[in-house]
Amino acid sequence: PLVAVAGGTIRAAVSRTTVEASPRELRVTVKGILLSKTTSIPADELEELLIGKAEGAKKKGPSFVPGGEALLARSDKATLSFGAGLSREELEWIRSAITKMLAL
């Protein structure tokens, strides 16, 4: 268990997350030292964008820093979890900005 915690902490420290929202899709890219992973949800398939527990994300999409609150974007095919470690106010601001962009 200690190794898993250390691995998660190191991974969080060296990875960068980019969130892109457009009227077409929501895309989350996680870039680590060696690898990069992008997961997206088409805007017309996005069912929920809410603030919830970070560990509640399914394994089909990237999930960052277990525990605490994060933004969860859900469709029938994937759940994206991002923004863990940010304050509630920051998560609410990001949620509002993404909602406005997807509604254009």
PDB file of N, CA and C in Angstrom:
ATOM      1  N   PRO A   1       0.817  -1.213   0.000  1.00  0.00           N
ATOM      2  CA  PRO A   1       0.000   0.000   0.000  1.00  0.00           C
ATOM      3  C   PRO A   1       0.853   1.267   0.000  1.00  0.00           C
ATOM      4  N   LEU A   2       1.974   1.258   0.748  1.00  0.00           N
ATOM      5  CA  LEU A   2       2.833   2.438   0.795  1.00  0.00           C
ATOM      6  C   LEU A   2       3.445   2.713  -0.571  1.00  0.00           C
ATOM      7  N   VAL A   3       3.796   1.666  -1.299  1.00  0.00           N
ATOM      8  CA  VAL A   3       4.366   1.825  -2.632  1.00  0.00           C
ATOM      9  C   VAL A   3       3.342   2.459  -3.564  1.00  0.00           C
ATOM     10  N   ALA A   4       2.081   2.045  -3.464  1.00  0.00           N
ATOM     11  CA  ALA A   4       1.030   2.616  -4.307  1.00  0.00           C
ATOM     12  C   ALA A   4       0.837   4.094  -4.014  1.00  0.00           C
ATOM     13  N   VAL A   5       0.870   4.475  -2.751  1.00  0.00           N
ATOM     14  CA  VAL A   5       0.726   5.881  -2.376  1.00  0.00           C
ATOM     15  C   VAL A   5       1.898   6.689  -2.913  1.00  0.00           C
ATOM     16  N   ALA A   6       3.111   6.178  -2.755  1.00  0.00           N
ATOM     17  CA  ALA A   6       4.299   6.873  -3.259  1.00  0.00           C
ATOM     18  C   ALA A   6       4.248   6.996  -4.773  1.00  0.00           C
ATOM     19  N   GLY A   7       3.833   5.930  -5.446  1.00  0.00           N
ATOM     20  CA  GLY A   7       3.719   5.966  -6.904  1.00  0.00           C
ATOM     21  C   GLY A   7       2.706   6.991  -7.366  1.00  0.00           C
ATOM     22  N   GLY A   8       1.570   7.062  -6.678  1.00  0.00           N
ATOM     23  CA  GLY A   8       0.539   8.046  -7.027  1.00  0.00           C
ATOM     24  C   GLY A   8       1.013   9.463  -6.794  1.00  0.00           C
ATOM     25  N   THR A   9       1.760   9.678  -5.727  1.00  0.00           N
ATOM     26  CA  THR A   9       2.281  11.012  -5.419  1.00  0.00           C
ATOM     27  C   THR A   9       3.310  11.440  -6.459  1.00  0.00           C
ATOM     28  N   ILE A  10       4.207  10.543  -6.823  1.00  0.00           N
ATOM     29  CA  ILE A  10       5.217  10.852  -7.841  1.00  0.00           C
ATOM     30  C   ILE A  10       4.540  11.112  -9.182  1.00  0.00           C
ATOM     31  N   ARG A  11       3.571  10.278  -9.547  1.00  0.00           N
ATOM     32  CA  ARG A  11       2.847  10.439 -10.810  1.00  0.00           C
ATOM     33  C   ARG A  11       2.164  11.797 -10.871  1.00  0.00           C
ATOM     34  N   ALA A  12       1.521  12.202  -9.764  1.00  0.00           N
ATOM     35  CA  ALA A  12       0.836  13.489  -9.721  1.00  0.00           C
ATOM     36  C   ALA A  12       1.823  14.648  -9.830  1.00  0.00           C
ATOM     37  N   ALA A  13       3.011  14.482  -9.266  1.00  0.00           N
ATOM     38  CA  ALA A  13       4.002  15.559  -9.276  1.00  0.00           C
ATOM     39  C   ALA A  13       4.620  15.767 -10.652  1.00  0.00           C
ATOM     40  N   VAL A  14       4.726  14.740 -11.467  1.00  0.00           N
ATOM     41  CA  VAL A  14       5.398  14.862 -12.759  1.00  0.00           C
ATOM     42  C   VAL A  14       4.442  14.872 -13.946  1.00  0.00           C
ATOM     43  N   SER A  15       3.153  14.774 -13.711  1.00  0.00           N
ATOM     44  CA  SER A  15       2.216  14.782 -14.831  1.00  0.00           C
ATOM     45  C   SER A  15       1.538  16.149 -14.957  1.00  0.00           C
ATOM     46  N   ARG A  16       1.113  16.461 -16.163  1.00  0.00           N
ATOM     47  CA  ARG A  16       0.396  17.693 -16.460  1.00  0.00           C
ATOM     48  C   ARG A  16      -0.919  17.330 -17.122  1.00  0.00           C
ATOM     49  N   THR A  17      -1.965  18.010 -16.717  1.00  0.00           N
ATOM     50  CA  THR A  17      -3.291  17.754 -17.268  1.00  0.00           C
ATOM     51  C   THR A  17      -3.756  18.968 -18.056  1.00  0.00           C
ATOM     52  N   THR A  18      -4.243  18.720 -19.263  1.00  0.00           N
ATOM     53  CA  THR A  18      -4.804  19.771 -20.101  1.00  0.00           C
ATOM     54  C   THR A  18      -6.258  19.412 -20.378  1.00  0.00           C
ATOM     55  N   VAL A  19      -7.143  20.366 -20.162  1.00  0.00           N
ATOM     56  CA  VAL A  19      -8.558  20.168 -20.433  1.00  0.00           C
ATOM     57  C   VAL A  19      -8.953  21.127 -21.551  1.00  0.00           C
ATOM     58  N   GLU A  20      -9.537  20.582 -22.616  1.00  0.00           N
ATOM     59  CA  GLU A  20      -9.992  21.390 -23.741  1.00  0.00           C
ATOM     60  C   GLU A  20     -11.487  21.173 -23.912  1.00  0.00           C
ATOM     61  N   ALA A  21     -12.228  22.273 -23.982  1.00  0.00           N
ATOM     62  CA  ALA A  21     -13.672  22.192 -24.186  1.00  0.00           C
ATOM     63  C   ALA A  21     -14.031  22.993 -25.428  1.00  0.00           C
ATOM     64  N   SER A  22     -14.861  22.414 -26.251  1.00  0.00           N
ATOM     65  CA  SER A  22     -15.358  23.095 -27.447  1.00  0.00           C
ATOM     66  C   SER A  22     -16.811  22.677 -27.622  1.00  0.00           C
ATOM     67  N   PRO A  23     -17.533  23.334 -28.503  1.00  0.00           N
ATOM     68  CA  PRO A  23     -18.913  22.902 -28.742  1.00  0.00           C
ATOM     69  C   PRO A  23     -19.012  21.455 -29.243  1.00  0.00           C
ATOM     70  N   ARG A  24     -17.889  20.899 -29.724  1.00  0.00           N
ATOM     71  CA  ARG A  24     -17.881  19.517 -30.242  1.00  0.00           C
ATOM     72  C   ARG A  24     -17.575  18.472 -29.193  1.00  0.00           C
ATOM     73  N   GLU A  25     -16.628  18.777 -28.253  1.00  0.00           N
ATOM     74  CA  GLU A  25     -16.198  17.747 -27.309  1.00  0.00           C
ATOM     75  C   GLU A  25     -15.495  18.324 -26.093  1.00  0.00           C
ATOM     76  N   LEU A  26     -15.378  17.459 -25.088  1.00  0.00           N
ATOM     77  CA  LEU A  26     -14.557  17.728 -23.904  1.00  0.00           C
ATOM     78  C   LEU A  26     -13.403  16.745 -23.978  1.00  0.00           C
ATOM     79  N   ARG A  27     -12.167  17.272 -23.947  1.00  0.00           N
ATOM     80  CA  ARG A  27     -10.982  16.428 -24.088  1.00  0.00           C
ATOM     81  C   ARG A  27     -10.036  16.665 -22.913  1.00  0.00           C
ATOM     82  N   VAL A  28      -9.567  15.571 -22.307  1.00  0.00           N
ATOM     83  CA  VAL A  28      -8.619  15.638 -21.202  1.00  0.00           C
ATOM     84  C   VAL A  28      -7.359  14.883 -21.603  1.00  0.00           C
ATOM     85  N   THR A  29      -6.217  15.567 -21.511  1.00  0.00           N
ATOM     86  CA  THR A  29      -4.933  14.965 -21.846  1.00  0.00           C
ATOM     87  C   THR A  29      -4.041  14.989 -20.615  1.00  0.00           C
ATOM     88  N   VAL A  30      -3.483  13.832 -20.295  1.00  0.00           N
ATOM     89  CA  VAL A  30      -2.530  13.717 -19.191  1.00  0.00           C
ATOM     90  C   VAL A  30      -1.177  13.400 -19.809  1.00  0.00           C
ATOM     91  N   LYS A  31      -0.195  14.276 -19.551  1.00  0.00           N
ATOM     92  CA  LYS A  31       1.153  14.077 -20.073  1.00  0.00           C
ATOM     93  C   LYS A  31       2.083  13.794 -18.911  1.00  0.00           C
ATOM     94  N   GLY A  32       2.719  12.629 -18.975  1.00  0.00           N
ATOM     95  CA  GLY A  32       3.708  12.250 -17.972  1.00  0.00           C
ATOM     96  C   GLY A  32       5.098  12.447 -18.535  1.00  0.00           C
ATOM     97  N   ILE A  33       6.077  11.867 -17.875  1.00  0.00           N
ATOM     98  CA  ILE A  33       7.461  11.992 -18.334  1.00  0.00           C
ATOM     99  C   ILE A  33       7.634  11.318 -19.695  1.00  0.00           C
ATOM    100  N   LEU A  34       7.072  10.125 -19.840  1.00  0.00           N
ATOM    101  CA  LEU A  34       7.262   9.365 -21.075  1.00  0.00           C
ATOM    102  C   LEU A  34       6.004   9.202 -21.913  1.00  0.00           C
ATOM    103  N   LEU A  35       4.861   9.147 -21.269  1.00  0.00           N
ATOM    104  CA  LEU A  35       3.631   8.830 -21.976  1.00  0.00           C
ATOM    105  C   LEU A  35       2.624   9.961 -21.901  1.00  0.00           C
ATOM    106  N   SER A  36       1.708   9.934 -22.853  1.00  0.00           N
ATOM    107  CA  SER A  36       0.618  10.894 -22.897  1.00  0.00           C
ATOM    108  C   SER A  36      -0.666  10.122 -23.191  1.00  0.00           C
ATOM    109  N   LYS A  37      -1.748  10.486 -22.516  1.00  0.00           N
ATOM    110  CA  LYS A  37      -3.019   9.816 -22.760  1.00  0.00           C
ATOM    111  C   LYS A  37      -4.114  10.867 -22.906  1.00  0.00           C
ATOM    112  N   THR A  38      -4.871  10.758 -23.983  1.00  0.00           N
ATOM    113  CA  THR A  38      -5.982  11.677 -24.233  1.00  0.00           C
ATOM    114  C   THR A  38      -7.277  10.891 -24.261  1.00  0.00           C
ATOM    115  N   THR A  39      -8.267  11.400 -23.554  1.00  0.00           N
ATOM    116  CA  THR A  39      -9.602  10.814 -23.556  1.00  0.00           C
ATOM    117  C   THR A  39     -10.591  11.939 -23.808  1.00  0.00           C
ATOM    118  N   SER A  40     -11.593  11.662 -24.631  1.00  0.00           N
ATOM    119  CA  SER A  40     -12.572  12.706 -24.928  1.00  0.00           C
ATOM    120  C   SER A  40     -13.986  12.153 -24.864  1.00  0.00           C
ATOM    121  N   ILE A  41     -14.904  13.075 -24.650  1.00  0.00           N
ATOM    122  CA  ILE A  41     -16.332  12.763 -24.676  1.00  0.00           C
ATOM    123  C   ILE A  41     -16.976  13.759 -25.631  1.00  0.00           C
ATOM    124  N   PRO A  42     -17.648  13.284 -26.692  1.00  0.00           N
ATOM    125  CA  PRO A  42     -18.357  14.208 -27.575  1.00  0.00           C
ATOM    126  C   PRO A  42     -19.406  14.997 -26.778  1.00  0.00           C
ATOM    127  N   ALA A  43     -19.568  16.272 -27.114  1.00  0.00           N
ATOM    128  CA  ALA A  43     -20.482  17.141 -26.366  1.00  0.00           C
ATOM    129  C   ALA A  43     -21.907  16.588 -26.333  1.00  0.00           C
ATOM    130  N   ASP A  44     -22.353  15.981 -27.430  1.00  0.00           N
ATOM    131  CA  ASP A  44     -23.722  15.467 -27.460  1.00  0.00           C
ATOM    132  C   ASP A  44     -23.896  14.181 -26.651  1.00  0.00           C
ATOM    133  N   GLU A  45     -22.797  13.566 -26.199  1.00  0.00           N
ATOM    134  CA  GLU A  45     -22.877  12.368 -25.356  1.00  0.00           C
ATOM    135  C   GLU A  45     -22.649  12.673 -23.876  1.00  0.00           C
ATOM    136  N   LEU A  46     -22.192  13.887 -23.553  1.00  0.00           N
ATOM    137  CA  LEU A  46     -21.916  14.257 -22.174  1.00  0.00           C
ATOM    138  C   LEU A  46     -23.224  14.352 -21.398  1.00  0.00           C
ATOM    139  N   GLU A  47     -23.352  13.540 -20.358  1.00  0.00           N
ATOM    140  CA  GLU A  47     -24.587  13.496 -19.575  1.00  0.00           C
ATOM    141  C   GLU A  47     -24.500  14.321 -18.299  1.00  0.00           C
ATOM    142  N   GLU A  48     -23.311  14.358 -17.678  1.00  0.00           N
ATOM    143  CA  GLU A  48     -23.132  15.077 -16.421  1.00  0.00           C
ATOM    144  C   GLU A  48     -21.761  15.719 -16.368  1.00  0.00           C
ATOM    145  N   LEU A  49     -21.708  16.884 -15.748  1.00  0.00           N
ATOM    146  CA  LEU A  49     -20.445  17.515 -15.392  1.00  0.00           C
ATOM    147  C   LEU A  49     -20.643  18.031 -13.983  1.00  0.00           C
ATOM    148  N   LEU A  50     -20.090  17.291 -13.034  1.00  0.00           N
ATOM    149  CA  LEU A  50     -20.358  17.618 -11.642  1.00  0.00           C
ATOM    150  C   LEU A  50     -19.105  17.548 -10.804  1.00  0.00           C
ATOM    151  N   ILE A  51     -19.211  18.088  -9.600  1.00  0.00           N
ATOM    152  CA  ILE A  51     -18.116  18.017  -8.639  1.00  0.00           C
ATOM    153  C   ILE A  51     -18.418  16.850  -7.712  1.00  0.00           C
ATOM    154  N   GLY A  52     -17.489  15.913  -7.618  1.00  0.00           N
ATOM    155  CA  GLY A  52     -17.702  14.723  -6.800  1.00  0.00           C
ATOM    156  C   GLY A  52     -16.373  14.156  -6.331  1.00  0.00           C
ATOM    157  N   LYS A  53     -16.428  12.989  -5.755  1.00  0.00           N
ATOM    158  CA  LYS A  53     -15.222  12.322  -5.249  1.00  0.00           C
ATOM    159  C   LYS A  53     -14.361  11.849  -6.413  1.00  0.00           C
ATOM    160  N   ALA A  54     -13.073  12.154  -6.360  1.00  0.00           N
ATOM    161  CA  ALA A  54     -12.155  11.796  -7.443  1.00  0.00           C
ATOM    162  C   ALA A  54     -12.091  10.295  -7.663  1.00  0.00           C
ATOM    163  N   GLU A  55     -12.183   9.503  -6.586  1.00  0.00           N
ATOM    164  CA  GLU A  55     -12.067   8.064  -6.750  1.00  0.00           C
ATOM    165  C   GLU A  55     -13.309   7.441  -7.388  1.00  0.00           C
ATOM    166  N   GLY A  56     -14.351   8.214  -7.614  1.00  0.00           N
ATOM    167  CA  GLY A  56     -15.575   7.699  -8.222  1.00  0.00           C
ATOM    168  C   GLY A  56     -15.488   7.514  -9.719  1.00  0.00           C
ATOM    169  N   ALA A  57     -14.389   7.926 -10.330  1.00  0.00           N
ATOM    170  CA  ALA A  57     -14.266   7.810 -11.775  1.00  0.00           C
ATOM    171  C   ALA A  57     -14.033   6.368 -12.190  1.00  0.00           C
ATOM    172  N   LYS A  58     -14.598   6.000 -13.334  1.00  0.00           N
ATOM    173  CA  LYS A  58     -14.382   4.659 -13.878  1.00  0.00           C
ATOM    174  C   LYS A  58     -12.988   4.588 -14.485  1.00  0.00           C
ATOM    175  N   LYS A  59     -12.512   3.397 -14.733  1.00  0.00           N
ATOM    176  CA  LYS A  59     -11.161   3.200 -15.257  1.00  0.00           C
ATOM    177  C   LYS A  59     -11.038   3.547 -16.744  1.00  0.00           C
ATOM    178  N   LYS A  60     -12.150   3.809 -17.461  1.00  0.00           N
ATOM    179  CA  LYS A  60     -12.059   4.088 -18.887  1.00  0.00           C
ATOM    180  C   LYS A  60     -11.446   5.446 -19.186  1.00  0.00           C
ATOM    181  N   GLY A  61     -11.461   6.357 -18.251  1.00  0.00           N
ATOM    182  CA  GLY A  61     -10.886   7.675 -18.478  1.00  0.00           C
ATOM    183  C   GLY A  61      -9.815   7.962 -17.452  1.00  0.00           C
ATOM    184  N   PRO A  62      -9.041   9.019 -17.700  1.00  0.00           N
ATOM    185  CA  PRO A  62      -7.983   9.327 -16.743  1.00  0.00           C
ATOM    186  C   PRO A  62      -8.550   9.770 -15.400  1.00  0.00           C
ATOM    187  N   SER A  63      -7.930   9.379 -14.345  1.00  0.00           N
ATOM    188  CA  SER A  63      -8.311   9.788 -12.999  1.00  0.00           C
ATOM    189  C   SER A  63      -7.048  10.210 -12.273  1.00  0.00           C
ATOM    190  N   PHE A  64      -7.094  11.332 -11.604  1.00  0.00           N
ATOM    191  CA  PHE A  64      -5.897  11.903 -11.024  1.00  0.00           C
ATOM    192  C   PHE A  64      -6.058  12.052  -9.525  1.00  0.00           C
ATOM    193  N   VAL A  65      -4.983  11.868  -8.776  1.00  0.00           N
ATOM    194  CA  VAL A  65      -4.890  12.060  -7.343  1.00  0.00           C
ATOM    195  C   VAL A  65      -6.112  11.501  -6.623  1.00  0.00           C
ATOM    196  N   PRO A  66      -6.062  10.256  -6.185  1.00  0.00           N
ATOM    197  CA  PRO A  66      -7.207   9.646  -5.531  1.00  0.00           C
ATOM    198  C   PRO A  66      -7.628  10.408  -4.278  1.00  0.00           C
ATOM    199  N   GLY A  67      -8.911  10.430  -4.013  1.00  0.00           N
ATOM    200  CA  GLY A  67      -9.455  11.106  -2.841  1.00  0.00           C
ATOM    201  C   GLY A  67      -9.738  12.562  -3.128  1.00  0.00           C
ATOM    202  N   GLY A  68     -10.497  13.205  -2.262  1.00  0.00           N
ATOM    203  CA  GLY A  68     -10.840  14.604  -2.435  1.00  0.00           C
ATOM    204  C   GLY A  68     -11.848  14.806  -3.538  1.00  0.00           C
ATOM    205  N   GLU A  69     -12.123  16.071  -3.836  1.00  0.00           N
ATOM    206  CA  GLU A  69     -13.095  16.390  -4.874  1.00  0.00           C
ATOM    207  C   GLU A  69     -12.408  16.655  -6.203  1.00  0.00           C
ATOM    208  N   ALA A  70     -13.137  16.384  -7.269  1.00  0.00           N
ATOM    209  CA  ALA A  70     -12.659  16.626  -8.625  1.00  0.00           C
ATOM    210  C   ALA A  70     -13.882  16.881  -9.498  1.00  0.00           C
ATOM    211  N   LEU A  71     -13.640  17.320 -10.707  1.00  0.00           N
ATOM    212  CA  LEU A  71     -14.713  17.415 -11.681  1.00  0.00           C
ATOM    213  C   LEU A  71     -14.878  16.049 -12.334  1.00  0.00           C
ATOM    214  N   LEU A  72     -16.106  15.607 -12.466  1.00  0.00           N
ATOM    215  CA  LEU A  72     -16.409  14.339 -13.116  1.00  0.00           C
ATOM    216  C   LEU A  72     -17.284  14.631 -14.326  1.00  0.00           C
ATOM    217  N   ALA A  73     -16.817  14.232 -15.490  1.00  0.00           N
ATOM    218  CA  ALA A  73     -17.578  14.358 -16.731  1.00  0.00           C
ATOM    219  C   ALA A  73     -17.989  12.948 -17.123  1.00  0.00           C
ATOM    220  N   ARG A  74     -19.290  12.721 -17.247  1.00  0.00           N
ATOM    221  CA  ARG A  74     -19.767  11.348 -17.488  1.00  0.00           C
ATOM    222  C   ARG A  74     -20.599  11.228 -18.763  1.00  0.00           C
ATOM    223  N   SER A  75     -20.360  10.118 -19.443  1.00  0.00           N
ATOM    224  CA  SER A  75     -21.200   9.686 -20.564  1.00  0.00           C
ATOM    225  C   SER A  75     -21.458   8.202 -20.348  1.00  0.00           C
ATOM    226  N   ASP A  76     -22.187   7.580 -21.278  1.00  0.00           N
ATOM    227  CA  ASP A  76     -22.420   6.139 -21.167  1.00  0.00           C
ATOM    228  C   ASP A  76     -21.132   5.336 -21.372  1.00  0.00           C
ATOM    229  N   LYS A  77     -20.163   5.914 -22.092  1.00  0.00           N
ATOM    230  CA  LYS A  77     -18.956   5.186 -22.454  1.00  0.00           C
ATOM    231  C   LYS A  77     -17.756   5.473 -21.563  1.00  0.00           C
ATOM    232  N   ALA A  78     -17.718   6.620 -20.900  1.00  0.00           N
ATOM    233  CA  ALA A  78     -16.519   6.984 -20.130  1.00  0.00           C
ATOM    234  C   ALA A  78     -16.865   7.965 -19.025  1.00  0.00           C
ATOM    235  N   THR A  79     -16.004   8.016 -18.043  1.00  0.00           N
ATOM    236  CA  THR A  79     -16.040   9.035 -16.996  1.00  0.00           C
ATOM    237  C   THR A  79     -14.649   9.631 -16.916  1.00  0.00           C
ATOM    238  N   LEU A  80     -14.561  10.945 -17.051  1.00  0.00           N
ATOM    239  CA  LEU A  80     -13.295  11.648 -16.916  1.00  0.00           C
ATOM    240  C   LEU A  80     -13.277  12.324 -15.557  1.00  0.00           C
ATOM    241  N   SER A  81     -12.169  12.217 -14.853  1.00  0.00           N
ATOM    242  CA  SER A  81     -11.994  12.855 -13.556  1.00  0.00           C
ATOM    243  C   SER A  81     -10.781  13.762 -13.656  1.00  0.00           C
ATOM    244  N   PHE A  82     -10.956  15.038 -13.332  1.00  0.00           N
ATOM    245  CA  PHE A  82      -9.838  15.976 -13.407  1.00  0.00           C
ATOM    246  C   PHE A  82     -10.052  17.118 -12.415  1.00  0.00           C
ATOM    247  N   GLY A  83      -8.960  17.780 -12.072  1.00  0.00           N
ATOM    248  CA  GLY A  83      -9.026  18.913 -11.160  1.00  0.00           C
ATOM    249  C   GLY A  83      -8.890  18.555  -9.696  1.00  0.00           C
ATOM    250  N   ALA A  84      -8.544  17.311  -9.379  1.00  0.00           N
ATOM    251  CA  ALA A  84      -8.369  16.919  -7.975  1.00  0.00           C
ATOM    252  C   ALA A  84      -7.260  17.765  -7.361  1.00  0.00           C
ATOM    253  N   GLY A  85      -7.470  18.184  -6.146  1.00  0.00           N
ATOM    254  CA  GLY A  85      -6.489  19.012  -5.460  1.00  0.00           C
ATOM    255  C   GLY A  85      -6.794  20.495  -5.534  1.00  0.00           C
ATOM    256  N   LEU A  86      -7.732  20.890  -6.399  1.00  0.00           N
ATOM    257  CA  LEU A  86      -8.129  22.287  -6.481  1.00  0.00           C
ATOM    258  C   LEU A  86      -9.183  22.593  -5.424  1.00  0.00           C
ATOM    259  N   SER A  87      -9.344  23.861  -5.109  1.00  0.00           N
ATOM    260  CA  SER A  87     -10.367  24.254  -4.131  1.00  0.00           C
ATOM    261  C   SER A  87     -11.758  24.112  -4.742  1.00  0.00           C
ATOM    262  N   ARG A  88     -12.758  24.071  -3.898  1.00  0.00           N
ATOM    263  CA  ARG A  88     -14.147  23.963  -4.369  1.00  0.00           C
ATOM    264  C   ARG A  88     -14.500  25.140  -5.293  1.00  0.00           C
ATOM    265  N   GLU A  89     -14.042  26.338  -4.933  1.00  0.00           N
ATOM    266  CA  GLU A  89     -14.320  27.523  -5.750  1.00  0.00           C
ATOM    267  C   GLU A  89     -13.683  27.412  -7.138  1.00  0.00           C
ATOM    268  N   GLU A  90     -12.461  26.886  -7.199  1.00  0.00           N
ATOM    269  CA  GLU A  90     -11.800  26.696  -8.490  1.00  0.00           C
ATOM    270  C   GLU A  90     -12.527  25.661  -9.331  1.00  0.00           C
ATOM    271  N   LEU A  91     -12.955  24.573  -8.705  1.00  0.00           N
ATOM    272  CA  LEU A  91     -13.701  23.543  -9.431  1.00  0.00           C
ATOM    273  C   LEU A  91     -15.020  24.103  -9.967  1.00  0.00           C
ATOM    274  N   GLU A  92     -15.704  24.916  -9.174  1.00  0.00           N
ATOM    275  CA  GLU A  92     -16.966  25.518  -9.617  1.00  0.00           C
ATOM    276  C   GLU A  92     -16.733  26.466 -10.793  1.00  0.00           C
ATOM    277  N   TRP A  93     -15.637  27.241 -10.757  1.00  0.00           N
ATOM    278  CA  TRP A  93     -15.330  28.156 -11.850  1.00  0.00           C
ATOM    279  C   TRP A  93     -15.035  27.381 -13.136  1.00  0.00           C
ATOM    280  N   ILE A  94     -14.222  26.340 -13.027  1.00  0.00           N
ATOM    281  CA  ILE A  94     -13.891  25.525 -14.203  1.00  0.00           C
ATOM    282  C   ILE A  94     -15.150  24.862 -14.759  1.00  0.00           C
ATOM    283  N   ARG A  95     -15.992  24.338 -13.874  1.00  0.00           N
ATOM    284  CA  ARG A  95     -17.244  23.706 -14.316  1.00  0.00           C
ATOM    285  C   ARG A  95     -18.107  24.700 -15.087  1.00  0.00           C
ATOM    286  N   SER A  96     -18.222  25.913 -14.570  1.00  0.00           N
ATOM    287  CA  SER A  96     -19.013  26.948 -15.235  1.00  0.00           C
ATOM    288  C   SER A  96     -18.431  27.296 -16.607  1.00  0.00           C
ATOM    289  N   ALA A  97     -17.109  27.445 -16.692  1.00  0.00           N
ATOM    290  CA  ALA A  97     -16.463  27.780 -17.961  1.00  0.00           C
ATOM    291  C   ALA A  97     -16.661  26.660 -18.995  1.00  0.00           C
ATOM    292  N   ILE A  98     -16.519  25.415 -18.570  1.00  0.00           N
ATOM    293  CA  ILE A  98     -16.710  24.286 -19.495  1.00  0.00           C
ATOM    294  C   ILE A  98     -18.168  24.212 -19.945  1.00  0.00           C
ATOM    295  N   THR A  99     -19.092  24.387 -19.019  1.00  0.00           N
ATOM    296  CA  THR A  99     -20.523  24.344 -19.362  1.00  0.00           C
ATOM    297  C   THR A  99     -20.861  25.408 -20.400  1.00  0.00           C
ATOM    298  N   LYS A 100     -20.342  26.624 -20.231  1.00  0.00           N
ATOM    299  CA  LYS A 100     -20.583  27.695 -21.199  1.00  0.00           C
ATOM    300  C   LYS A 100     -19.996  27.351 -22.546  1.00  0.00           C
ATOM    301  N   MET A 101     -18.795  26.791 -22.570  1.00  0.00           N
ATOM    302  CA  MET A 101     -18.145  26.470 -23.849  1.00  0.00           C
ATOM    303  C   MET A 101     -18.883  25.356 -24.581  1.00  0.00           C
ATOM    304  N   LEU A 102     -19.328  24.355 -23.867  1.00  0.00           N
ATOM    305  CA  LEU A 102     -20.036  23.234 -24.503  1.00  0.00           C
ATOM    306  C   LEU A 102     -21.413  23.649 -24.998  1.00  0.00           C
ATOM    307  N   ALA A 103     -21.976  24.713 -24.416  1.00  0.00           N
ATOM    308  CA  ALA A 103     -23.320  25.163 -24.792  1.00  0.00           C
ATOM    309  C   ALA A 103     -23.305  26.086 -26.013  1.00  0.00           C
ATOM    310  N   LEU A 104     -22.121  26.538 -26.476  1.00  0.00           N
ATOM    311  CA  LEU A 104     -22.052  27.457 -27.610  1.00  0.00           C
ATOM    312  C   LEU A 104     -22.543  26.839 -28.889  1.00  0.00           C
TER     313      LEU A 104
END
